Every structure is written in structure tokens, then in C-alpha cells.
Coordinates of C-alpha atoms in Angstrom, one line a residue:
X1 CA 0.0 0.0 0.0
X2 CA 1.4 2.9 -1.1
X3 CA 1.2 6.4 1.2
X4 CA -0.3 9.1 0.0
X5 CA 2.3 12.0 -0.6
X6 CA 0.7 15.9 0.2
X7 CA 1.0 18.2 -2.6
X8 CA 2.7 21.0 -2.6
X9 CA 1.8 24.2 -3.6
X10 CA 4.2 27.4 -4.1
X11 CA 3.1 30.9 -3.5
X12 CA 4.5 33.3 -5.8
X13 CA 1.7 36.6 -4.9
X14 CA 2.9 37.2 -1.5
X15 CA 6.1 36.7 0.0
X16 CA 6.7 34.1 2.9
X17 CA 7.9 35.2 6.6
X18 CA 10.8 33.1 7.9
X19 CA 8.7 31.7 10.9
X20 CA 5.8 31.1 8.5
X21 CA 8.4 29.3 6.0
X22 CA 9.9 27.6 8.5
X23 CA 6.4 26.2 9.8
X24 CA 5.1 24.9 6.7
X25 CA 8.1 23.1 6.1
X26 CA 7.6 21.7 9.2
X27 CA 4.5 20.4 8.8
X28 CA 5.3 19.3 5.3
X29 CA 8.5 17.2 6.6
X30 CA 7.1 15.7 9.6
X31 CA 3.7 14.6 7.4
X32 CA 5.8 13.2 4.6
X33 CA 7.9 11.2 6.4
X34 CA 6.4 10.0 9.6
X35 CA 8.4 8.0 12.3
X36 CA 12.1 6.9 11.0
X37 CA 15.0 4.7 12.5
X38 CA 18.4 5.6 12.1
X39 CA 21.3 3.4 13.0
X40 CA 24.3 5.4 13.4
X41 CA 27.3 7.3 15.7
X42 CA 26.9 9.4 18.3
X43 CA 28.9 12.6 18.1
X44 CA 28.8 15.8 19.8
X45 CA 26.9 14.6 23.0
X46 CA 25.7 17.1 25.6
X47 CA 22.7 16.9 28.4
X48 CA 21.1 20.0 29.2
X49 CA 19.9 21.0 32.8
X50 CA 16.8 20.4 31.7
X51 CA 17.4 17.1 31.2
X52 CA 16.3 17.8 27.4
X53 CA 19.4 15.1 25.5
X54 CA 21.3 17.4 22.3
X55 CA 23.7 14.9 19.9
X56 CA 24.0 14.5 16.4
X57 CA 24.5 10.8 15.1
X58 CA 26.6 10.7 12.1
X59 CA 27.9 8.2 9.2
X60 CA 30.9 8.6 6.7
X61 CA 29.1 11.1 4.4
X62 CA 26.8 13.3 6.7
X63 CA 25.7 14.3 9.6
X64 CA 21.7 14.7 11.0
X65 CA 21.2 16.6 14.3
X66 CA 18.9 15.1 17.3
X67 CA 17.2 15.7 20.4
X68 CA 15.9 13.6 23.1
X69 CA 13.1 15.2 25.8
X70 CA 13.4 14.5 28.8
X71 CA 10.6 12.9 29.4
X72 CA 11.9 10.1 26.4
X73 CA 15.8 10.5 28.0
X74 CA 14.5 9.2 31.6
X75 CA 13.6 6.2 30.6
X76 CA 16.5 5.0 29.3
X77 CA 18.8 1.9 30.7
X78 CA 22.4 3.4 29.2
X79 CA 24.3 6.4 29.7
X80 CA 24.4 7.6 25.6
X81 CA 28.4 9.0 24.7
X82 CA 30.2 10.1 22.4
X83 CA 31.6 7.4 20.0
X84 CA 28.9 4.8 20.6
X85 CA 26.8 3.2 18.4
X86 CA 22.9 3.6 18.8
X87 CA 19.5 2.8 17.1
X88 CA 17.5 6.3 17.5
X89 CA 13.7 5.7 16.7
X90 CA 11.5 9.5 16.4
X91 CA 10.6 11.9 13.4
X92 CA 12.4 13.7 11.4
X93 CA 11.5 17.9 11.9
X94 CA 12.4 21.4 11.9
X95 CA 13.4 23.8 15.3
X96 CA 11.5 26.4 13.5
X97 CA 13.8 29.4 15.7
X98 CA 16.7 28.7 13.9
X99 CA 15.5 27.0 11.0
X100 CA 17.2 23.6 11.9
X101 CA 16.6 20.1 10.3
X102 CA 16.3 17.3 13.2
X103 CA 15.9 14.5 14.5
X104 CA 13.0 14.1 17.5
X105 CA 14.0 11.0 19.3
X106 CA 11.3 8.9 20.7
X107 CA 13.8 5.8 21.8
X108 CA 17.1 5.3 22.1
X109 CA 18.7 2.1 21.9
X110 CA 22.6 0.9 22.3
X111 CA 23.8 -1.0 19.1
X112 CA 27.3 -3.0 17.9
X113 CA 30.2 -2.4 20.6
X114 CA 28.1 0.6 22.0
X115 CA 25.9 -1.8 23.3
X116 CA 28.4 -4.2 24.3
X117 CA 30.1 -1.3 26.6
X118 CA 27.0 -0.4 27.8
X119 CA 26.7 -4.4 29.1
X120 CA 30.6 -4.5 30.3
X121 CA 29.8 -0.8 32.1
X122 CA 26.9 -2.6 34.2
X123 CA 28.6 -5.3 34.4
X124 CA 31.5 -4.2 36.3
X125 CA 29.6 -2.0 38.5
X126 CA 27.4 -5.0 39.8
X127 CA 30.9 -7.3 40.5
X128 CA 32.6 -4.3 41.7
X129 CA 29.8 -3.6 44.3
X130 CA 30.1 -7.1 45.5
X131 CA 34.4 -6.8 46.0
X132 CA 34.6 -9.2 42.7
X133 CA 37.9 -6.7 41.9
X134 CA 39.3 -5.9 45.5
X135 CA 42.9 -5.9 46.1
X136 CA 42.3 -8.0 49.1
X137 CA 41.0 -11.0 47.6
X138 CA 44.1 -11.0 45.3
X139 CA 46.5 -14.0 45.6
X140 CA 50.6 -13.8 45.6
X141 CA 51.8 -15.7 42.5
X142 CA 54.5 -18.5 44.0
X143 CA 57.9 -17.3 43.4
X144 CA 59.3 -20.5 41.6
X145 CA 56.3 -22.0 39.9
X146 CA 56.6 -25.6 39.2
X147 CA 54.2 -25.9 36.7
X148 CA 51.9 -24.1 34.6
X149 CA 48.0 -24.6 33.2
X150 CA 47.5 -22.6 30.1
X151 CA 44.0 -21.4 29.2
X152 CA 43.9 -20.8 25.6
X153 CA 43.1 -22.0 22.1
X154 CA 46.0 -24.5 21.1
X155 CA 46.2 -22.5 17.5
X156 CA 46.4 -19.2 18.8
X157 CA 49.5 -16.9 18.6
X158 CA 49.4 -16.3 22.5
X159 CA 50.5 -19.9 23.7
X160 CA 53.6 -19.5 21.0
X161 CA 54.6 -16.0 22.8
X162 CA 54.1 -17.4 26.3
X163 CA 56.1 -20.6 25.7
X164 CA 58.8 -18.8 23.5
X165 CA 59.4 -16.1 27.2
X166 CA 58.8 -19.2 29.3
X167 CA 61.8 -20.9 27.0
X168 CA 64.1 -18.2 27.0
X169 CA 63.3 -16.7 31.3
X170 CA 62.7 -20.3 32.9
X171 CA 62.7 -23.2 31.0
X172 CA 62.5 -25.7 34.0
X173 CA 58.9 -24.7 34.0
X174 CA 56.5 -27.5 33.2
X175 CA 53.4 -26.4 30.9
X176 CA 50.4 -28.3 31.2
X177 CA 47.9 -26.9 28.0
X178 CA 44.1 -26.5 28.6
X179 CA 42.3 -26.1 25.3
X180 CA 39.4 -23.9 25.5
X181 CA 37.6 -21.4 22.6
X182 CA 38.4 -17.8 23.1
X183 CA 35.7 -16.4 20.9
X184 CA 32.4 -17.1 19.9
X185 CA 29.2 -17.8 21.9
X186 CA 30.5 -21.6 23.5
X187 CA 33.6 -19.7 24.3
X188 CA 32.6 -18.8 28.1
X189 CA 31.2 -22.5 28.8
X190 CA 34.6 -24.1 27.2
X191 CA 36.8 -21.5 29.5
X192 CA 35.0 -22.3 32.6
X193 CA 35.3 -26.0 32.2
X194 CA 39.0 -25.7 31.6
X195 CA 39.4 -23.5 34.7
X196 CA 37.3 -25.9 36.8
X197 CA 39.1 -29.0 35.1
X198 CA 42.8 -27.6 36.2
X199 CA 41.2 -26.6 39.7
X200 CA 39.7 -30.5 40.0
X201 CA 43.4 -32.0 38.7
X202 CA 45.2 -29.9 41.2
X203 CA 48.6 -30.8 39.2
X204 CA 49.4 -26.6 38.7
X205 CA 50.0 -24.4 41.1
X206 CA 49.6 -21.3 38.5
X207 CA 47.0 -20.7 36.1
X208 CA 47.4 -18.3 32.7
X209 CA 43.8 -17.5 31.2
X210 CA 45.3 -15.8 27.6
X211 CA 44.3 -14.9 23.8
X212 CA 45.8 -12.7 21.1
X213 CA 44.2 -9.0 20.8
X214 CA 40.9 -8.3 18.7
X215 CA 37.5 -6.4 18.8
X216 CA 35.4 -6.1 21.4
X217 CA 33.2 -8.4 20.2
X218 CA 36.3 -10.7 19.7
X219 CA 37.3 -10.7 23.3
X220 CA 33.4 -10.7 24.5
X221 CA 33.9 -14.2 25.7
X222 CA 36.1 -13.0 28.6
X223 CA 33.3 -10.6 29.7
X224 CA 30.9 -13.2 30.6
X225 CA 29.7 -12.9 34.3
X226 CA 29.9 -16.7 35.0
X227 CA 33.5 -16.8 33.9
X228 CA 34.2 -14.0 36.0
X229 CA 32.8 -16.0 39.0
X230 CA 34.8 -19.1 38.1
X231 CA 38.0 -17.2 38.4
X232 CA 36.8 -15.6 41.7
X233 CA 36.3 -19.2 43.2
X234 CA 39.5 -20.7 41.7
X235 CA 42.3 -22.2 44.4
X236 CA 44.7 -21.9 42.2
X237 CA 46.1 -17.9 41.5
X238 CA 45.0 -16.9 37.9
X239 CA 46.7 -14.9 36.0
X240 CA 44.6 -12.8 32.8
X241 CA 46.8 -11.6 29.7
X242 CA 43.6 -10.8 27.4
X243 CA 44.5 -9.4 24.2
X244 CA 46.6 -5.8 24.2
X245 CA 47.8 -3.4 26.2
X246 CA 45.0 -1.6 25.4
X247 CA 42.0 -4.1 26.1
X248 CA 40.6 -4.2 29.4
X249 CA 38.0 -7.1 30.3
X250 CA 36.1 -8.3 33.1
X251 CA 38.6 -11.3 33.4
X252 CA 41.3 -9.2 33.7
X253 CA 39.9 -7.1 36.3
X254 CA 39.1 -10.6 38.5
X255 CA 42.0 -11.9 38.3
X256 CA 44.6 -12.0 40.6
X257 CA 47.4 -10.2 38.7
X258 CA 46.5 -9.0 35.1
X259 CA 49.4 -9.0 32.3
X260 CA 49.2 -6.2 29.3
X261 CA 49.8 -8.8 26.5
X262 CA 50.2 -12.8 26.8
X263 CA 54.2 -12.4 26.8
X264 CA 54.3 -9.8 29.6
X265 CA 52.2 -12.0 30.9
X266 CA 54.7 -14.7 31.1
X267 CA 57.5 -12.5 32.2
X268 CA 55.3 -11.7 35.5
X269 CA 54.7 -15.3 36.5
X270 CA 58.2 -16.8 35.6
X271 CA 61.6 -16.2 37.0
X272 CA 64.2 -14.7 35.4
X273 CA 66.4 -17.7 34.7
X274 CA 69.5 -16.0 33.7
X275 CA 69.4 -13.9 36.7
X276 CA 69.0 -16.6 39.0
X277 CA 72.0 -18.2 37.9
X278 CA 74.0 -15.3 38.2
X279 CA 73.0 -14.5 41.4
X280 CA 73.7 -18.3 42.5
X281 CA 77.0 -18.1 40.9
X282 CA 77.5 -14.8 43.3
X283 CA 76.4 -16.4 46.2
X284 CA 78.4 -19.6 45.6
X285 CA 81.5 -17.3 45.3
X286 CA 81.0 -15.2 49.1
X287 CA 80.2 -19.0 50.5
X288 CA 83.8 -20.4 49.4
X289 CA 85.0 -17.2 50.7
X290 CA 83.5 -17.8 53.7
X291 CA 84.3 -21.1 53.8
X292 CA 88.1 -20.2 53.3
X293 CA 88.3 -17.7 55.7
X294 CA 86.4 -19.6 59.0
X295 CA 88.9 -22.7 57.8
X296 CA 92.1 -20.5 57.6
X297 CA 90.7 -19.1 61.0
X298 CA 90.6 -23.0 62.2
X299 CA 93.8 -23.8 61.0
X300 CA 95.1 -20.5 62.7
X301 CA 94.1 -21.4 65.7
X302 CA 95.2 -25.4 65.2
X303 CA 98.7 -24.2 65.0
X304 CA 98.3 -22.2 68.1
X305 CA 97.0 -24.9 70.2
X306 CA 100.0 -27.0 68.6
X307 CA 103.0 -24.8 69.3
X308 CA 101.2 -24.5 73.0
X309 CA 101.0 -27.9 73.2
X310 CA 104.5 -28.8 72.0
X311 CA 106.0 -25.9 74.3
X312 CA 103.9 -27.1 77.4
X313 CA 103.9 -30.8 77.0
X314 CA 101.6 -32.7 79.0
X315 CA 105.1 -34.2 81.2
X316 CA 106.0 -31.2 82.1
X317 CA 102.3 -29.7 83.0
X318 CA 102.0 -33.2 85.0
X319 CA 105.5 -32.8 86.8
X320 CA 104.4 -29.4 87.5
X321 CA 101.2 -30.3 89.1
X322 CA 102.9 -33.0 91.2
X323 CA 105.7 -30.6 92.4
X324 CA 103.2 -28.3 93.4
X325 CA 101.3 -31.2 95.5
X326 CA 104.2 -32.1 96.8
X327 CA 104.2 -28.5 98.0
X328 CA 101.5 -28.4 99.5
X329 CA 101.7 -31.4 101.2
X330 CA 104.8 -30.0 102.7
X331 CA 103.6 -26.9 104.0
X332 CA 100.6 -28.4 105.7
X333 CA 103.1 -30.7 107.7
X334 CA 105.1 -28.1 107.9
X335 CA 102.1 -26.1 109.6
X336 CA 101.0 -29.2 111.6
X337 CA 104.2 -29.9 112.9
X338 CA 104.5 -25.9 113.9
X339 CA 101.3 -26.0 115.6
X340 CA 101.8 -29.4 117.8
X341 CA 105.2 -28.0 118.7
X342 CA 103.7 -25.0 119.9
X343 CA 101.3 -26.8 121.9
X344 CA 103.7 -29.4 123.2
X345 CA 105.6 -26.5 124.2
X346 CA 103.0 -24.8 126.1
X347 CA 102.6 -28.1 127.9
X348 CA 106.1 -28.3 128.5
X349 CA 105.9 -25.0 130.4
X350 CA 102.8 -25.6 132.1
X351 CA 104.4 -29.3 133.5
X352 CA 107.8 -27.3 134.7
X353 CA 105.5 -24.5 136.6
X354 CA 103.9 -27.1 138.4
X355 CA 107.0 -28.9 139.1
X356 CA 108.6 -26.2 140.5
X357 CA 105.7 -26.1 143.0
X358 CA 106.2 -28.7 145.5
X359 CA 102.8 -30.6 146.4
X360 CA 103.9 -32.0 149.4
X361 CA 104.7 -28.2 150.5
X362 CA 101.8 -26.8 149.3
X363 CA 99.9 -29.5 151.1
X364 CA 101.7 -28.9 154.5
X365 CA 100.5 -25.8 154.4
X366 CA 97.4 -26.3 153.8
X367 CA 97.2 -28.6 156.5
X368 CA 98.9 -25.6 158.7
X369 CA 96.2 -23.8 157.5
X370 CA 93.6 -25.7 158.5
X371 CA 94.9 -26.3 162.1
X372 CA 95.1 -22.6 162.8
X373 CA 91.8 -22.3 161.3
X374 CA 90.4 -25.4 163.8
X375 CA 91.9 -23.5 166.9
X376 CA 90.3 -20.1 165.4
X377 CA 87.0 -22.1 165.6
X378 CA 87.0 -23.3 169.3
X379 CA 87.3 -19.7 170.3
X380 CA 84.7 -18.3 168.4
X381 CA 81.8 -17.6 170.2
X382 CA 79.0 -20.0 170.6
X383 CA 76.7 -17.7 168.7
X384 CA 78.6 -17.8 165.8
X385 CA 80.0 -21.1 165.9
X386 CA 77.5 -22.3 162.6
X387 CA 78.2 -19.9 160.6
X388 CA 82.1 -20.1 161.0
X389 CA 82.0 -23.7 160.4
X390 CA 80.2 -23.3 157.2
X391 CA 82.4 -20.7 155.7
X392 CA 85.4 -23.3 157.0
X393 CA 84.3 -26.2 155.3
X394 CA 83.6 -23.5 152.1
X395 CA 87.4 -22.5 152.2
X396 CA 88.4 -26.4 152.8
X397 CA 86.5 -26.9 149.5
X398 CA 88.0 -24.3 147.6
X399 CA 91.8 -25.1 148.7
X400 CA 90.9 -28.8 147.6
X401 CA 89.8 -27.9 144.3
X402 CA 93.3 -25.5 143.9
X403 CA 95.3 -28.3 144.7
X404 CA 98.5 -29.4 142.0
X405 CA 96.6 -32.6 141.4
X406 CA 93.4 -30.8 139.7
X407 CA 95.1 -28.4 138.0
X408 CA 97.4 -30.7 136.4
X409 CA 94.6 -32.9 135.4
X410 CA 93.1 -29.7 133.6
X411 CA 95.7 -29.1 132.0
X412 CA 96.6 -32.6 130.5
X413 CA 92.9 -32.7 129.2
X414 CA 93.4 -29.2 127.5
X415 CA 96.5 -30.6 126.1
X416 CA 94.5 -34.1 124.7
X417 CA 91.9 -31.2 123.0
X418 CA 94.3 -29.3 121.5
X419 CA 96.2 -32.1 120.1
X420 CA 92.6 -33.8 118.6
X421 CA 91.8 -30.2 117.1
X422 CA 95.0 -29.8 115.4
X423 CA 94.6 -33.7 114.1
X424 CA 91.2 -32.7 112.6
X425 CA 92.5 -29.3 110.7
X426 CA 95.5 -31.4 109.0
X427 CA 93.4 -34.1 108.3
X428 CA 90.5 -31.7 106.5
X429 CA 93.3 -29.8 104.7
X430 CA 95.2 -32.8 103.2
X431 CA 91.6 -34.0 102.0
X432 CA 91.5 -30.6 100.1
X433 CA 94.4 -30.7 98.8
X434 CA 94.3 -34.2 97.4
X435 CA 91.0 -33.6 96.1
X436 CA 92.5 -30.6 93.8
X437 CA 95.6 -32.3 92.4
X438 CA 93.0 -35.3 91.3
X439 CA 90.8 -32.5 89.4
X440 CA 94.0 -31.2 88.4
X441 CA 95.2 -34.9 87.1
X442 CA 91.8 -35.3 85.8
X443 CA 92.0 -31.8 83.5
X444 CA 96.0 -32.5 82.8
X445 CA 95.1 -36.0 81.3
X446 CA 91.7 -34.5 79.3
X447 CA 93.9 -31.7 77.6
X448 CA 97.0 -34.7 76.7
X449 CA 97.2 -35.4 73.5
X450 CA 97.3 -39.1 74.7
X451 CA 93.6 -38.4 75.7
X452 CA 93.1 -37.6 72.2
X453 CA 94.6 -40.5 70.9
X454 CA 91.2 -42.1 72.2
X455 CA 89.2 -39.8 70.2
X456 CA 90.6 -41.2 66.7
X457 CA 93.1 -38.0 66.4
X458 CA 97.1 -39.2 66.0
X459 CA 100.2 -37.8 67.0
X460 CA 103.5 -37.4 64.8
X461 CA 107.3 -37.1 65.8
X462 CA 110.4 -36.9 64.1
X463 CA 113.0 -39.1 64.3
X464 CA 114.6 -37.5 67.0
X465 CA 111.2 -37.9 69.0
X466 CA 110.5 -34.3 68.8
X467 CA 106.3 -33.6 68.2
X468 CA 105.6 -32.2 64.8
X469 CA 103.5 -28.9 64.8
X470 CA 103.9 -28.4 60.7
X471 CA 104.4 -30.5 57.6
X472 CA 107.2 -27.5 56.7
X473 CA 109.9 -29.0 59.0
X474 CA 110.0 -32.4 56.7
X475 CA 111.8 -33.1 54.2
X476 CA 111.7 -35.8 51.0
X477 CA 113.5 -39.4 52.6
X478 CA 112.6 -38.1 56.9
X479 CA 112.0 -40.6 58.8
X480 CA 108.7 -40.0 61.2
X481 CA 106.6 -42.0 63.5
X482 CA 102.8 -41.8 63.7
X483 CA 101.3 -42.7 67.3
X484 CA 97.4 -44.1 67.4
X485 CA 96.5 -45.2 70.8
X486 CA 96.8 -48.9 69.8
X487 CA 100.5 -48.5 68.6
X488 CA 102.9 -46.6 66.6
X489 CA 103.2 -46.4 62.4
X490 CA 107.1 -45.6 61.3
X491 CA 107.0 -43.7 57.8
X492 CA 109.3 -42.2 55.3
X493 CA 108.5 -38.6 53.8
X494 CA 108.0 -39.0 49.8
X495 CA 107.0 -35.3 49.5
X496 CA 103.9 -32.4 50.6
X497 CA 101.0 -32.3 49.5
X498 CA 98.9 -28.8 49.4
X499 CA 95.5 -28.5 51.4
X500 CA 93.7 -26.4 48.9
X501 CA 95.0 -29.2 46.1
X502 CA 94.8 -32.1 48.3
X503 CA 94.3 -34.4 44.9
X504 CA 97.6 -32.7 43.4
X505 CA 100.9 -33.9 42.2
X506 CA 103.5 -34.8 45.4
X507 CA 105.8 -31.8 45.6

């Protein structure tokens, strides 16, 4: 059925106004052409205050200029911009102020990658909201993988660049390959079987998900939401090189590190190889060093204890210790012998003090004494007779007790004392004494080189019996003797060999 077209009619007899021109053609536009839909670019975007929506949407060859009320603008699901590719539904008119050919858009609706960025926008707003992309989530890669589970199509460029870096940075690094799509619509499903599958084999401990670059709606596969859930719940850290530098998808943003291209990629999660060795060869070099120095410090101090040995042999240190014993032992005679003198002496003196007093003198006396006292008695009085007779008997008492018998007898007792005291002090101090020059054995006999004969060490001496502290004192065709602890080895010298050539030719 064909639409009926409005005729037009041109005035020549009066001359139009511009708003009256611009009306009619108006009118005549908008009833000749109805309700359109243009599929095209959006350029030149701006939103009023009003909310009123002002764009133009463009192709190669031209241009056609739009607006969008807002009561049309509010209802739509996308933020419109500049660059993005739409299907705008209205009719076509003139803004009669200015004369302007437009388009009045009824509808709005994203189209090709405008709608596609429109989807990834919401996409990554909803995952974002639920910490999908937070940095705490993220996993360290392991330092020194030991192998690796690809994610890619087996014929795609990316797996040749990661393997050629992997080659060339770490080549002890086991690849394990899971084949997946990376484009199309069975794309998502096969990536997300392949990422579960490597999770259920637990044979990697590092996952790369990976394609070459492409269009957006090349790399859509990597913006699916259920993908982007599977790497989420992966145990294994996944890193996402999708496409170039340039290309950002959802997979990337879950991921736990993201790499700008596949081969950057692989020079994130692999250690540099030659470095490694470098560094190993460095740090083998400072441990020989080490190792020289703390065994030139050893030997040092081998010497030392040798020459000390030799110049304090373990005869002379016992000879010493016995002297000094013997020293010992001598002085506390010595001191015993003083001190019973000196007692025996006081004794002496004590028995000649008493023998100069005469007992039988002392004890006519007394008796004299006691006479004169008896006669002093009878003439005391009768009243006082009791009280004399007691104090007499008292002083009778008291001459008894100082008579030369009991004083004598004290004294020999002191004497017996004295004598058991002095026995007990040189007993304790020879017990002392003994008990140091054992310890003093005990320590001589743990630092002789005899003792060490018992710990599988050996002693050499020249021929003229002389210990040897250095191999530098022999000569070709010397005679030594070597000294285990079950007997004794005689050699001849054939030549030196050098410690840090120990498998060398004989010098």
C-alpha cells in the first residue's frame, strides 16, 4: 500500500515570513515522512539542565542533528556518549527558531560495541559492588612456579609467545595446555570447564587464562559474568593476559594479577632464569670465601694450640702439678708440725711451773692452814660457831679444788683437746688438697694429647722424638713415627702435598 504524498503548492503573490516558511516546512517534513529509524554514531553529545538530551549521530558522508526530551531521556537503561553506536527511533522535523533540520527521538537504543560497553559498564559496576575486583582478595603468584595450566586455544598466537618467554626466562617450567575457545558464543562454557578442570586435577600451582588481541566483540567471551565468577572461586592464582595493552575485560579485572599482552604475561609469572644463575654463581663465590676464611681461621688457631701444646707438654704440665702437690703437702706438715710444737711446748711450760711447785709443800700448808683455822673455831663464840663452820668447810672446798693434782689434770685434758683439734685441721686440709691435684690430674690427662689418641686423632714425631706442629719442617727421605692409641706407624716422607690441592701432584 502505497502512502499518500501531500501536494505541494508554491506561492509566488505574497512573499513568505521566515517563521511562516519555516512552519510549513515543518509540517510538510514531519507529514511526509512520519516516524524513522536511524542506526548510526553518536557525536557531539551534551545533556542539558533540563534534562532535554542534544547529539548529532553521524555516518561517513553526513551528519543529521537530534534531540531527546526529557521525558523520552529518563527512561533509558544506558548512559548515551560520544563514539557509541545507537538505534534512535522519532521523526524527522524542523526547530523552527533557527531554522534547523532534526531528528526528535522517541527511543534510544545501544547498538554493535556501543551496546556491548553499555553491558561491560553494568557489568563491572554489579561485580565491583560485590568486592569481585578488590585488592584483598588478590592472591601472591608463588615465586618459583613448578608448573603451569594454560587457558587458551592451542592454534592461537598467544600460547607461541608465552612458551617462547617461558623458553628463553625459565625453561625448568612445566606447561600443562588446557584447550578452551576464546571467541564465539560456547567460548565462556569451554573457558570455565577448563578452569574448573585444572582446579579438579590440582597438578598446577599457577594458572594463565590468555588470547591474542581483537575487537570487542572478539574478546566478549572474557566478559561473561559466569567466567568471572569461576576465576573468583579458583584455588589456584589466575593470572589474565587478554588481548593488548590496550584491552581491558572483566577477566582481567578478576583476576589476581593482570598481564598487558600474553608475553608480559609470562614474564610476570616466571623467574628470570639467567638472573637466577647469576645470582647463585654470586652467592656460591662469598660461601667459598666464607668457607676459606672460617677454615684459615681454624687452621690458625690449630697451629696455636699445637705450638702450646709442644712448648707445654703434657710431662711437664704433670710434673708441675705434682711438684706443686708435693708443696702443698709439705707446707701443711710443715704447719701441723709448727702447731703441735707450739702446743707441746706450752705443755712443756705448764708441766715445769707445776713442778717447781712442791705438792707435798703446798699441802703442808694447807694442813697448817687448817689447824690454825680449827683453833680459830673453838674460840669463836657459841653464837657464831655455825656460821664459822660453814664458811670453813667452804674455804676447805675451795683449797681442795686448787690443789696441784686438779690443775694438772686440767691441764693434761686441754693438752688431749688441743692435740685432737690440730689432728682434725690437717686431716681436712690434706683432703682438700688431694682432692684438687686429682681434678688437676683429671683436666692435665683430658687436655694430653694421649687423651686424644682415644678420640681417633694421631700424634706425629720426628725421628729424634720431637712432636711435629707443621708438615714445613720435613723433608723428602725423613723418617717419622705416627702414634694411634693402639701403637705406633714408622713412615718415610716421599714429598707435601697442598691442602687447597689435596688431589695434586706430590711436591
Amino acid at each position: 500500500m502505497t502512502e499518500a504524498r501531500p501536494q505541494i503548492t508554491i506561492a509566488t503573490a505574497e512573499p513568505y515570513s521566515v517563521s511562516r516558511l519555516n512552519r510549513e516546512a515543518r509540517l510538510l517534513i514531519e507529514r511526509g515522512l512520519g516516524s524513522v529509524a536511524v542506526e548510526a554514531e553518536i557525536s557531539g553529545f551534551k545533556r542539558a539542565a533540563s534534562g532535554h538530551l542534544y547529539f548529532s549521530l553521524k555516518d561517513d558522508l553526513a551528519q543529521l542533528r537530534c534531540a531527546m526530551f526529557r521525558m523520552r531521556s529518563a527512561s533509558l537503561a544506558f548512559e548515551p556518549r560520544d563514539g557509541m553506536q545507537v538505534l534512535a527511533r522519532g521523526r524527522i522535523s524542523i526547530y523552527e527558531a533557527r531554522g534547523e533540520y532534526q531528528l526528535v527521538v522517541d527511543s534510544l537504543e545501544a547498538g554493535g560495541e556501543g551496546l556491548l560497553r553499555a553491558r561491560f559498564d553494568q557489568l563491572r559496576a554489579r561485580l565491583e559492588a560485590e568486592g569481585l575486583f578488590a585488592q584483598a582478595r588478590k592472591r601472591a603468584l608463588p615465586e618459583f612456579p613448578r608448573q603451569l595450566g594454560v587457558i587458551t586455544s592451542p592454534a592461537g598466537a598467544a600460547l607461541h609467545d608465552v612458551l617462547s618467554v617461558l623458553r628463553r626466562r625459565y625453561p625448568a617450567l612445566n606447561v600443562l595446555v588446557f584447550p578452551a575457545a576464546v571467541q564465539g558464543d560456547a567460548a565462556p562454557r569451554e573457558l570455565i570447564d577448563a578452569l574448573e578442570l585444572a582446579n579438579r586435577r590440582e597438578e598446577c600451582d599457577l594458572l594463565l587464562l590468555t588470547r591474542g588481541g581483537g575487537s570487542l566483540e572478539d574478546l566478549w567471551a572474557f566478559n561473561d559474568e559466569a567466567l568471572a565468577r569461576a576465576i573468583a572461586a579458583s584455588r589456584i592464582p589466575v593470572v589474565a593476559a587478554i588481548g593488548h595493552e590496550v584491552d581491558f575485560t572483566i577477566a582481567d579485572l578478576v583476576a589476581d594479577v593482570r598481564g598487558a599482552t600474553p608475553s608480559a604475561a609470562a614474564e610476570l609469572l616466571s623467574p628470570d632464569g639467567p638472573a637466577l644463575i647469576s645470582r647463585h654463581r654470586r652467592d656460591r663465590a662469598r660461601l667459598q670465601r666464607a668457607l676459606r676464611q672460617l677454615t684459615d681461621g681454624r687452621r690458625t688457631t690449630a697451629d696455636h694450640l699445637s705450638r702450646r701444646l709442644a712448648n707445654a707438654g703434657p710431662r711437664r704440665t704433670l710434673q708441675d702439678g705434682l711438684q706443686r702437690t708435693d708443696d702443698l703437702e709439705l707446707r701443711i706438715r710443715r704447719a701441723w708440725i709448727s702447731e703441735f710444737t707450739r702446743r707441746r711446748q706450752g705443755l712443756q711450760g705448764m708441766t715445769q711451773r707445776l713442778a717447781r711447785v712442791d705438792p707435798r709443800r703446798q699441802q703442808l700448808r694447807s694442813r697448817e692452814r687448817l689447824h690454825a683455822l680449827r683453833r680459830r673455831l673453838k674460840a669463836v663464840a657459841r653464837g657464831g660457831l655455825a656460821s664459822r663452820q660453814t664458811a670453813a668447810v667452804q674455804l676447805v672446798d675451795r683449797l681442795g679444788r686448787r690443789s696441784p693434782g686438779s690443775r694438772l689434770e686440767l691441764a693434761v685434758r686441754s693438752v688431749e683437746q688441743l692435740h685432737l683439734r690440730a689432728r682434725r685441721v690437717f686431716d681436712a686440709v690434706h683432703a682438700r688438697r688431694h682432692e684438687r691435684l686429682a681434678a688437676a690430674a683429671r683436666a692435665l690427662h683430658a687436655a694430653s694429647p694421649i687423651a686424644l689418641l682415644g678420640r681417633g686423632y694421631t700424634l706425629t714425631f720426628a725421628a729424634d722424638g720431637s712432636a711435629l706442629a707443621s708438615s714445613a719442617t720435613l723433608a723428602p727421605g725423613d723418617r717419622i713415627t705416627t702414634r694411634w692409641t693402639d701403637g705406633r706407624v714408622v713412615s718415610r716422607v716421599i714429598g707435601h702435598l697442598s691442602d687447597d690441592h689435596p688431589d695434586g701432584d706430590i711436591k
